[in-house]
Amino acid sequence: MEYILKTEGLTKIYSKVRVVDDVSICIRPGEIYGFVGKNGAGKTTFIRMVLGLASCSGGVISCFDGIPLGKARKRIGSLVESPAFYPNMTARENIRIFCRMIGEDPAQADEILEKVGLADTGKKKAGNFSLGMKQRLGIGIALAGDPEFLILDEPVNGLDPTGIAEIRKLILELKNEHGKTIFISSHLISELEKIATRYGIIARGRLVEEISAQELDEKCRNKTSIKTDAPEKSADIIKKLLSTESVEISDDGMLFVGEKINNIGEVTNELFRNGITVNSISSTASTVEAYFIEKMEG
Amino acid sequence: MTGLLGADFKKLFKSKSLYVCMFIAAALGVCMSLLYNYFWQERGQNIALWYAMMNQYGMKTDMLDEALSQIPSQNLLSYINVFLSDGAIWLIGAPCVCAYSSAEYNAGTYKNTVARGCSRIKLFLSKLAAAVSELLIISLVYLAAGTITALPHIELASTLQAGEIAFMAVIYFVLIIASACVFVMLSAIFRRSGFAVAAAIAAPMLIASLIQIASLASPELSQLSGYILMNTFVTVQKSVISGTGLNELLTGIAYIAVSSVAGGLIFAKREVR
């Protein structure tokens, strides 16, 4: 299969305001796609359009290599905004009744409860659950029918650190052992960083950037920036001295060495020996969080 | 569809509001039966007084005789007609059905099923079927409680033919279904049980008032009040006896058609929260 979800120019306009503006993404099988954005950036509206809960003002949605959306959505499990369930029923009854409604076998309820850590809730009504338990129930409902693709909107909201770790473990297990593709929108960049294989950053309704986890890691790695009076010659010397190809020259002539240089003195001496004047030298490092914040603010 | 129906009926029978409304319907049925019996007894005493007074003053009793002959006698069928037309079914049914049909909107559970590709029309029709069943149950409970309480005081025989009785039953059945359809449509419009109940109870009164005001200018408009669904319950027996019961039947069918289609379209087109 080429893609699980593809959107082209997806747009949503409410009262002349473009809350989602021309968003095009492509999620491939087996990915964990982290969708990152500030409050009000358009993440949930995007998800609602993909799931058919809201109409699209423009653009195209296709799933599973273009099969009809009605059929495609039967293969998508979701948790959108807050978890929705019947408060006067137990967790087991909620999952069983949902299975019945979507034409799936209600017998899988026990296995699902085990997976999300609600197997011991017994006869407790879901309306009396804690916030974390309700969140787990919402994830459990999303897992009903063993969908291939999961869309989770803030799945760890309200969970304690243990709960967050358990859900993270569950998500990784679903991906690695069951081959599921997962789309997660979250504010918790530190959590996404541990599991996502690719990211989409959305700000003010627009997709600012799509980046793989590997690319993100390279961009945030420790770097050294050097300003000289002969950037190209300096780049050649540094590449040879440090045995690295990771040297870039920016438009304003600043050199960026894609790693931290431990022996700055050796580098400056070598440059001086070749008649190059070093104007400035500094070491920079960016965290993933800072990177995202910069993109989201931009 | 069978899965949806099974689930909706399970939710119905698990909801507390159904049993609360059934209890209220039963209690009200008993009370109303006792009250109707009291008024009937008192009516009998009043009639005797009227005759005595008219005879004392030498007045003719022809008109009184004719008026009294129009009033059905105190038999089982009369009681059933009174119970079905006194508005109690509407007043108990509206909160119960609106609470049940709005529960999914309140809980947000429609997003689970719609997002999973369930047909919105099927979801609506399934909910409608369960809501109709709910109102029929409440109506039967009210009717049963009232008539059982009345049995010691009334005669079982009726002057109506079996065919007329069957026709009346069909009309009432259709009108109850129509009422449920209206309540479900209002739930789809307002998506909150409180608003839907308020609209269900206030709308007939408001429309009746507007028709009365309009009929001040144009008297023939007063006939429109006969098409207010709540009012059609009142005129069923009289219409069947006079051979015009078809009006009420067609009114009920029209309400079923319009409210089902309108409610279904609204549910299908609006965003799911």
XYZ file of C-alpha atoms in Angstrom:
571
model
C 0.000 0.000 0.000
C 1.365 3.387 -0.970
C -0.362 5.536 1.624
C -2.785 5.287 4.476
C -3.943 8.904 4.438
C -3.392 11.615 1.920
C -4.843 15.097 1.994
C -4.401 17.631 -0.758
C -5.155 21.267 -0.112
C -7.506 20.501 2.766
C -9.205 23.683 3.872
C -11.884 24.630 6.367
C -13.422 28.060 6.581
C -15.634 29.183 9.456
C -17.157 32.634 9.031
C -14.480 33.707 6.556
C -11.696 32.501 8.843
C -9.439 29.801 7.404
C -8.973 27.563 10.404
C -7.329 24.915 8.225
C -5.587 26.336 5.217
C -4.426 24.230 2.324
C -2.967 21.352 4.331
C -1.424 18.529 2.333
C 0.050 15.544 4.112
C 0.782 11.960 3.237
C 1.017 9.228 5.843
C 2.600 5.988 4.819
C 1.941 2.553 6.289
C 3.709 1.836 9.550
C 4.416 5.456 10.459
C 3.721 7.166 13.728
C 2.913 10.649 12.561
C 3.122 13.369 15.180
C 0.907 16.361 14.456
C 2.143 19.329 16.438
C 0.665 22.767 16.872
C -0.439 25.334 19.414
C -3.967 25.518 20.799
C -6.246 26.713 18.055
C -3.771 25.906 15.297
C -6.312 23.707 13.512
C -5.208 20.216 14.524
C -8.580 18.983 15.762
C -10.471 20.606 12.891
C -8.158 18.824 10.472
C -8.815 15.518 12.211
C -12.571 16.110 12.229
C -12.552 16.673 8.483
C -10.549 13.508 7.857
C -13.041 11.517 9.934
C -16.112 13.029 8.302
C -17.282 14.825 11.429
C -16.970 18.181 9.704
C -17.352 19.085 6.067
C -14.418 20.384 4.036
C -14.439 23.818 2.489
C -11.867 22.650 -0.021
C -9.330 19.978 -0.801
C -9.359 16.243 -1.112
C -9.041 13.415 1.381
C -8.122 9.919 0.343
C -7.328 6.859 2.422
C -5.857 3.433 1.802
C -4.779 4.170 -1.771
C -8.056 5.829 -2.666
C -10.797 3.424 -1.633
C -14.233 5.047 -0.970
C -14.110 7.097 2.215
C -17.103 5.338 3.780
C -15.306 1.998 3.530
C -11.976 3.529 4.522
C -13.350 4.945 7.765
C -14.386 1.469 8.885
C -10.654 0.755 9.065
C -9.859 3.862 11.107
C -10.137 4.022 14.878
C -10.186 7.436 16.480
C -10.207 9.437 19.668
C -11.186 13.021 18.956
C -11.011 15.748 21.582
C -12.518 14.300 24.738
C -13.414 10.593 25.020
C -17.075 9.851 24.327
C -18.885 7.006 26.057
C -22.162 6.139 27.785
C -21.757 7.204 31.405
C -24.404 4.854 32.789
C -22.625 1.785 31.414
C -19.476 -0.018 32.497
C -16.294 0.048 30.414
C -17.025 -3.440 29.135
C -20.592 -2.565 28.191
C -19.413 0.561 26.410
C -16.971 -1.337 24.225
C -19.397 -4.177 23.600
C -22.187 -1.841 22.552
C -19.850 0.105 20.295
C -18.676 -3.142 18.676
C -22.293 -4.060 18.061
C -23.001 -0.698 16.490
C -20.123 -0.961 14.042
C -20.820 -4.597 13.237
C -17.851 -6.085 15.074
C -17.694 -8.984 17.504
C -18.417 -7.740 21.054
C -16.324 -10.593 22.480
C -13.143 -8.597 21.819
C -14.091 -6.190 24.617
C -12.165 -8.098 27.294
C -8.972 -8.128 25.257
C -9.267 -4.414 24.571
C -9.859 -3.646 28.250
C -6.744 -5.631 29.081
C -4.715 -3.623 26.560
C -5.778 -0.240 27.934
C -5.576 -1.224 31.587
C -9.281 -1.188 32.423
C -9.784 -4.904 32.934
C -10.337 -4.444 36.693
C -13.083 -1.816 36.539
C -15.822 -4.417 36.960
C -19.263 -2.888 37.458
C -18.097 0.667 37.923
C -20.024 2.984 35.624
C -17.935 4.916 33.161
C -19.457 8.169 34.388
C -17.660 7.619 37.698
C -14.240 7.052 36.131
C -11.307 9.354 36.753
C -10.101 11.512 33.872
C -7.294 9.101 33.092
C -9.630 6.112 33.073
C -12.002 7.919 30.742
C -9.100 8.628 28.411
C -8.150 4.944 28.424
C -11.741 4.002 27.673
C -11.708 6.390 24.726
C -8.582 4.697 23.399
C -10.191 1.326 23.989
C -13.207 2.341 21.924
C -10.838 3.481 19.177
C -9.238 0.019 19.176
C -12.562 -1.786 18.715
C -12.669 -3.752 15.489
C -8.852 -3.843 15.252
C -8.519 -0.870 12.877
C -5.389 -0.544 10.744
C -5.090 3.200 11.224
C -5.485 5.064 14.493
C -6.083 8.782 14.783
C -5.518 9.932 18.350
C -6.161 13.524 19.335
C -4.287 14.255 22.582
C -4.392 10.631 23.756
C -2.445 11.194 26.978
C -4.523 14.102 28.253
C -5.139 13.741 31.943
C -2.893 10.735 32.397
C -0.301 10.519 35.144
C 3.332 9.742 34.217
C 2.749 6.017 34.656
C -0.302 6.196 32.448
C 1.547 8.197 29.832
C 4.313 5.622 29.789
C 1.775 2.804 29.437
C 0.009 4.467 26.541
C 3.336 5.155 24.895
C 4.225 1.498 25.276
C 0.831 0.522 23.861
C 1.257 2.782 20.846
C 4.700 1.360 20.113
C 3.367 -2.152 20.528
C 0.510 -1.418 18.136
C 2.979 -0.166 15.580
C 5.746 -2.712 15.989
C 3.797 -5.878 16.743
C 0.518 -5.214 14.982
C 1.746 -3.081 12.098
C -0.653 -0.241 12.760
C -0.213 3.245 11.419
C -0.826 5.946 13.962
C -1.550 9.651 13.711
C -1.168 11.500 17.002
C -1.836 15.125 17.657
C -0.315 16.320 20.884
C 1.133 19.250 22.777
C 3.530 16.993 24.653
C 6.501 17.264 22.333
C 8.656 15.395 24.831
C 6.337 12.395 24.532
C 5.973 12.583 20.764
C 9.723 12.754 20.455
C 9.938 9.265 21.954
C 7.643 7.580 19.474
C 6.987 9.614 16.333
C 8.701 8.685 13.111
C 7.541 11.779 11.281
C 6.123 15.134 12.259
C 3.784 17.674 10.791
C 3.895 21.139 12.297
C 0.797 23.262 11.921
C 0.520 26.949 12.782
C -2.527 29.171 12.203
C -4.108 26.518 10.030
C -1.155 26.102 7.700
C 1.233 23.188 7.534
C 4.543 24.831 8.300
C 6.785 21.829 7.885
C 6.872 18.084 7.558
C 9.992 16.478 8.844
C 11.141 12.993 9.657
C 12.452 12.108 13.093
C 15.905 11.577 11.644
C 15.972 14.964 9.912
C 14.769 16.598 13.090
C 17.517 14.947 15.038
C 20.143 16.215 12.608
C 18.774 19.731 12.705
C 18.793 19.860 16.464
C 22.210 18.362 16.888
C 24.994 20.417 18.460
C 26.534 22.700 15.857
C 29.426 25.086 15.627
C 29.150 28.344 13.718
C 32.228 30.131 12.426
C 32.479 33.509 10.708
C 35.638 34.007 8.565
C 36.732 36.261 5.742
C 37.028 33.308 3.320
C 34.081 30.956 3.918
C 34.662 28.507 1.071
C 38.345 28.054 1.720
C 37.589 27.716 5.429
C 34.976 25.034 4.709
C 37.490 22.945 2.736
C 40.089 23.205 5.487
C 37.628 22.262 8.236
C 36.263 19.305 6.252
C 39.768 17.965 5.822
C 40.828 18.634 9.400
C 37.742 17.090 11.054
C 37.123 14.430 8.372
C 33.555 15.507 8.009
C 31.308 16.548 5.144
C 28.844 18.200 7.448
C 29.847 21.798 6.807
C 27.358 24.264 5.344
C 27.768 27.850 4.260
C 24.773 30.139 4.747
C 23.881 33.035 2.451
C 25.642 35.523 4.697
C 28.871 33.528 4.670
C 28.473 31.901 8.069
C 29.895 28.407 8.304
C 27.886 25.760 10.190
C 29.736 22.658 11.215
C 27.213 19.950 11.972
C 28.862 18.769 15.149
C 30.415 20.148 18.236
C 34.133 20.829 17.839
C 35.998 19.847 20.941
C 39.342 21.362 19.983
C 38.465 24.851 18.744
C 42.068 25.982 19.096
C 43.311 23.481 16.542
C 40.729 24.659 14.016
C 41.469 28.363 14.502
C 45.235 27.747 14.310
C 44.849 25.840 11.043
C 42.689 28.585 9.566
C 45.208 31.234 10.679
C 48.084 29.209 9.173
C 46.209 29.384 5.841
C 45.869 33.167 6.050
C 42.195 33.169 7.077
C 40.909 35.598 9.698
C 38.362 34.153 12.132
C 35.799 36.821 13.090
C 33.637 34.749 15.436
C 33.184 31.190 16.600
C 30.375 29.732 18.733
C 28.679 26.474 19.635
C 24.889 26.109 19.298
C 22.430 23.429 20.240
C 18.709 23.306 19.807
C 16.287 21.053 21.615
C 13.439 19.455 19.710
C 11.029 21.448 21.806
C 12.735 24.717 20.943
C 12.715 23.745 17.293
C 8.997 23.092 17.312
C 8.214 26.211 19.280
C 10.167 28.285 16.812
C 8.237 26.725 13.929
C 4.873 27.050 15.614
C 5.476 30.690 16.462
C 6.691 31.441 12.966
C -28.725 -1.859 10.807
C -29.629 -4.732 13.131
C -26.520 -3.964 15.179
C -27.553 -0.331 15.511
C -31.123 -1.255 16.450
C -29.944 -3.778 19.019
C -27.599 -1.215 20.534
C -30.225 1.548 20.629
C -32.782 -0.698 22.303
C -30.199 -1.836 24.800
C -29.405 1.814 25.583
C -33.117 2.525 25.918
C -33.733 -0.243 28.420
C -30.611 0.675 30.364
C -31.645 4.312 30.700
C -33.134 5.400 34.009
C -35.362 7.990 32.371
C -37.522 5.288 30.762
C -38.393 3.705 34.100
C -38.898 7.042 35.808
C -41.298 8.096 33.048
C -43.096 4.750 33.198
C -43.593 5.226 36.937
C -44.865 8.762 36.427
C -47.155 7.586 33.626
C -48.596 4.843 35.818
C -49.083 7.141 38.785
C -50.668 9.797 36.603
C -52.916 7.233 34.978
C -54.248 6.148 38.346
C -54.784 9.729 39.528
C -56.456 10.863 36.325
C -58.732 7.834 36.362
C -59.923 8.652 39.865
C -60.406 12.292 38.901
C -62.365 11.441 35.732
C -64.587 9.109 37.721
C -65.211 11.845 40.292
C -66.092 14.390 37.584
C -68.324 11.871 35.850
C -70.165 11.192 39.070
C -70.438 14.892 39.752
C -71.612 15.484 36.210
C -74.396 13.025 36.849
C -75.474 14.985 39.935
C -75.206 18.281 38.052
C -77.355 16.947 35.208
C -80.009 15.947 37.695
C -79.886 19.461 39.175
C -80.158 21.070 35.708
C -83.219 18.994 34.852
C -84.798 19.821 38.200
C -84.178 23.525 37.710
C -85.496 23.545 34.134
C -88.611 21.684 35.133
C -89.173 24.037 38.043
C -89.170 27.005 35.688
C -91.161 25.216 33.014
C -88.304 25.251 30.504
C -88.049 22.715 27.722
C -85.250 20.184 28.064
C -84.930 19.321 24.338
C -81.637 21.120 23.818
C -80.204 19.685 27.028
C -81.342 16.227 25.937
C -79.594 16.658 22.586
C -76.381 17.983 24.128
C -76.264 15.178 26.648
C -76.817 12.581 23.956
C -73.564 13.684 22.284
C -71.531 12.943 25.388
C -70.351 9.351 25.375
C -71.408 7.198 28.234
C -69.059 6.150 30.964
C -67.676 3.059 29.300
C -64.219 1.567 28.722
C -63.790 3.052 25.268
C -64.710 6.524 26.505
C -62.114 6.299 29.194
C -59.471 5.154 26.732
C -60.310 8.083 24.495
C -60.090 10.490 27.389
C -56.693 9.169 28.439
C -55.321 9.348 24.921
C -56.583 12.864 24.341
C -55.923 14.584 27.652
C -52.370 15.607 26.657
C -50.654 13.561 29.366
C -48.891 11.364 26.822
C -47.424 14.441 25.209
C -46.398 16.000 28.519
C -44.744 12.835 29.857
C -43.496 11.625 26.492
C -41.744 14.824 25.428
C -39.180 14.926 28.270
C -38.636 11.182 28.150
C -38.143 10.838 24.409
C -36.173 14.073 24.078
C -33.901 13.033 26.952
C -33.265 9.673 25.329
C -32.681 11.001 21.806
C -30.531 13.901 23.002
C -28.351 11.711 25.226
C -26.048 10.819 22.343
C -25.519 14.477 21.496
C -24.839 15.301 25.146
C -22.333 12.452 25.532
C -20.750 13.116 22.146
C -20.958 9.449 21.250
C -22.149 10.086 17.716
C -18.589 11.054 16.790
C -17.445 7.500 17.564
C -19.909 5.902 15.165
C -19.894 8.540 12.434
C -16.078 8.584 12.400
C -16.140 4.816 11.946
C -18.153 5.194 8.745
C -21.637 4.377 10.075
C -24.343 5.799 7.852
C -25.860 8.876 9.452
C -29.287 8.028 8.034
C -29.154 4.558 9.581
C -28.077 6.039 12.903
C -31.024 8.433 12.801
C -33.575 5.800 11.792
C -32.362 3.434 14.462
C -32.715 6.121 17.103
C -36.165 6.974 15.740
C -37.310 3.366 16.005
C -36.202 3.158 19.618
C -37.803 6.510 20.457
C -41.128 5.447 18.909
C -41.030 2.250 20.953
C -40.308 4.273 24.074
C -43.333 6.522 23.585
C -45.569 3.551 22.793
C -44.456 1.881 26.018
C -45.142 5.001 28.074
C -48.542 5.466 26.410
C -49.511 1.867 27.095
C -48.434 2.143 30.719
C -50.492 5.304 31.182
C -53.467 3.764 29.446
C -53.235 0.485 31.314
C -52.885 2.126 34.730
C -55.811 4.436 34.063
C -58.225 1.876 32.650
C -57.449 -0.775 35.260
C -58.172 1.797 37.966
C -61.406 2.752 36.210
C -62.690 -0.819 35.706
C -64.781 -1.016 38.925
C -66.754 2.106 37.847
C -67.398 1.614 34.165
C -69.277 -0.566 31.741
C -67.299 -2.509 29.206
C -69.790 -2.307 26.372
C -69.600 0.428 23.770
C -72.002 1.751 21.207
C -69.274 1.801 18.569
C -68.745 -0.968 16.013
C -65.646 -3.153 16.035
C -64.443 -1.588 12.780
C -64.722 1.915 14.220
C -62.841 0.852 17.331
C -60.076 -0.687 15.213
C -59.867 2.450 13.079
C -59.571 4.598 16.212
C -56.779 2.363 17.494
C -54.899 2.745 14.224
C -55.270 6.538 14.294
C -54.032 6.795 17.867
C -51.131 4.491 17.003
C -50.158 6.708 14.079
C -50.487 9.869 16.168
C -48.248 8.475 18.900
C -45.625 7.549 16.298
C -45.943 11.044 14.838
C -45.392 12.575 18.271
C -42.215 10.545 18.756
C -40.964 11.620 15.313
C -41.515 15.262 16.230
C -39.611 14.836 19.518
C -36.673 13.154 17.758
C -36.615 15.868 15.093
C -36.524 18.540 17.814
C -33.663 16.678 19.496
C -31.763 16.700 16.189
C -32.368 20.429 15.807
C -31.461 21.525 19.323
C -29.095 18.701 20.351
C -29.837 19.439 24.003
C -32.664 17.717 25.842
C -33.734 20.836 27.733
C -34.239 22.904 24.600
C -35.961 20.050 22.794
C -38.415 19.480 25.671
C -39.162 23.183 25.926
C -39.829 23.379 22.207
C -42.010 20.261 22.273
C -44.209 21.610 25.044
C -44.269 25.275 24.112
C -44.592 24.977 20.348
C -48.181 23.594 20.217
C -49.370 26.327 22.599
C -47.536 29.015 20.688
C -48.844 27.849 17.336
C -52.401 27.589 18.716
C -52.156 31.144 20.039
C -50.862 32.444 16.722
C -53.701 30.716 14.878
C -56.239 32.252 17.267
C -54.759 35.704 16.699
C -54.774 35.166 12.943
C -58.368 33.944 13.045
C -59.421 37.282 14.514
C -58.627 38.742 11.123
C -59.684 35.728 9.115
C -62.065 33.335 10.923
C -61.545 30.416 8.543
C -57.947 30.182 9.748
C -59.200 28.794 13.040
C -59.589 25.439 11.288
C -55.810 25.195 11.160
C -55.725 24.487 14.889
C -57.198 21.100 14.044
C -53.884 20.227 12.404
C -51.773 20.856 15.488
C -50.631 17.363 16.388
C -51.493 17.625 20.068
C -55.037 18.719 19.170
C -55.650 15.849 16.777
C -55.688 13.404 19.705
C -58.765 15.206 21.065
C -60.859 14.947 17.933
C -60.250 11.296 17.027
C -63.333 9.691 18.570
C -65.668 12.401 17.365
C -64.208 12.212 13.861
C -64.477 8.443 13.675
C -68.087 8.534 14.832
C -68.899 11.220 12.280
C -66.997 9.380 9.548
C -64.147 11.895 9.106
C -61.394 10.049 10.972
C -59.304 10.062 7.828
C -58.298 13.704 8.520
C -56.576 12.776 11.760
C -54.945 9.748 10.169
C -53.562 11.770 7.275
C -52.403 14.507 9.637
C -50.472 11.926 11.637
C -48.931 10.414 8.517
C -47.916 13.872 7.294
C -46.235 14.655 10.601
C -44.365 11.332 10.469
C -43.139 12.017 6.945
C -42.137 15.642 7.441
C -40.460 15.283 10.833
C -38.607 12.084 9.883
C -37.262 13.576 6.676
C -36.442 16.937 8.261
C -34.820 15.341 11.280
C -32.833 12.927 9.120
C -31.574 15.674 6.821
C -30.577 17.910 9.719
C -28.693 15.071 11.373
C -27.006 14.070 8.117
C -25.812 17.541 7.183
C -24.693 19.093 10.440
C -21.271 18.737 11.975
C -20.964 16.094 14.635
C -19.620 17.348 17.955
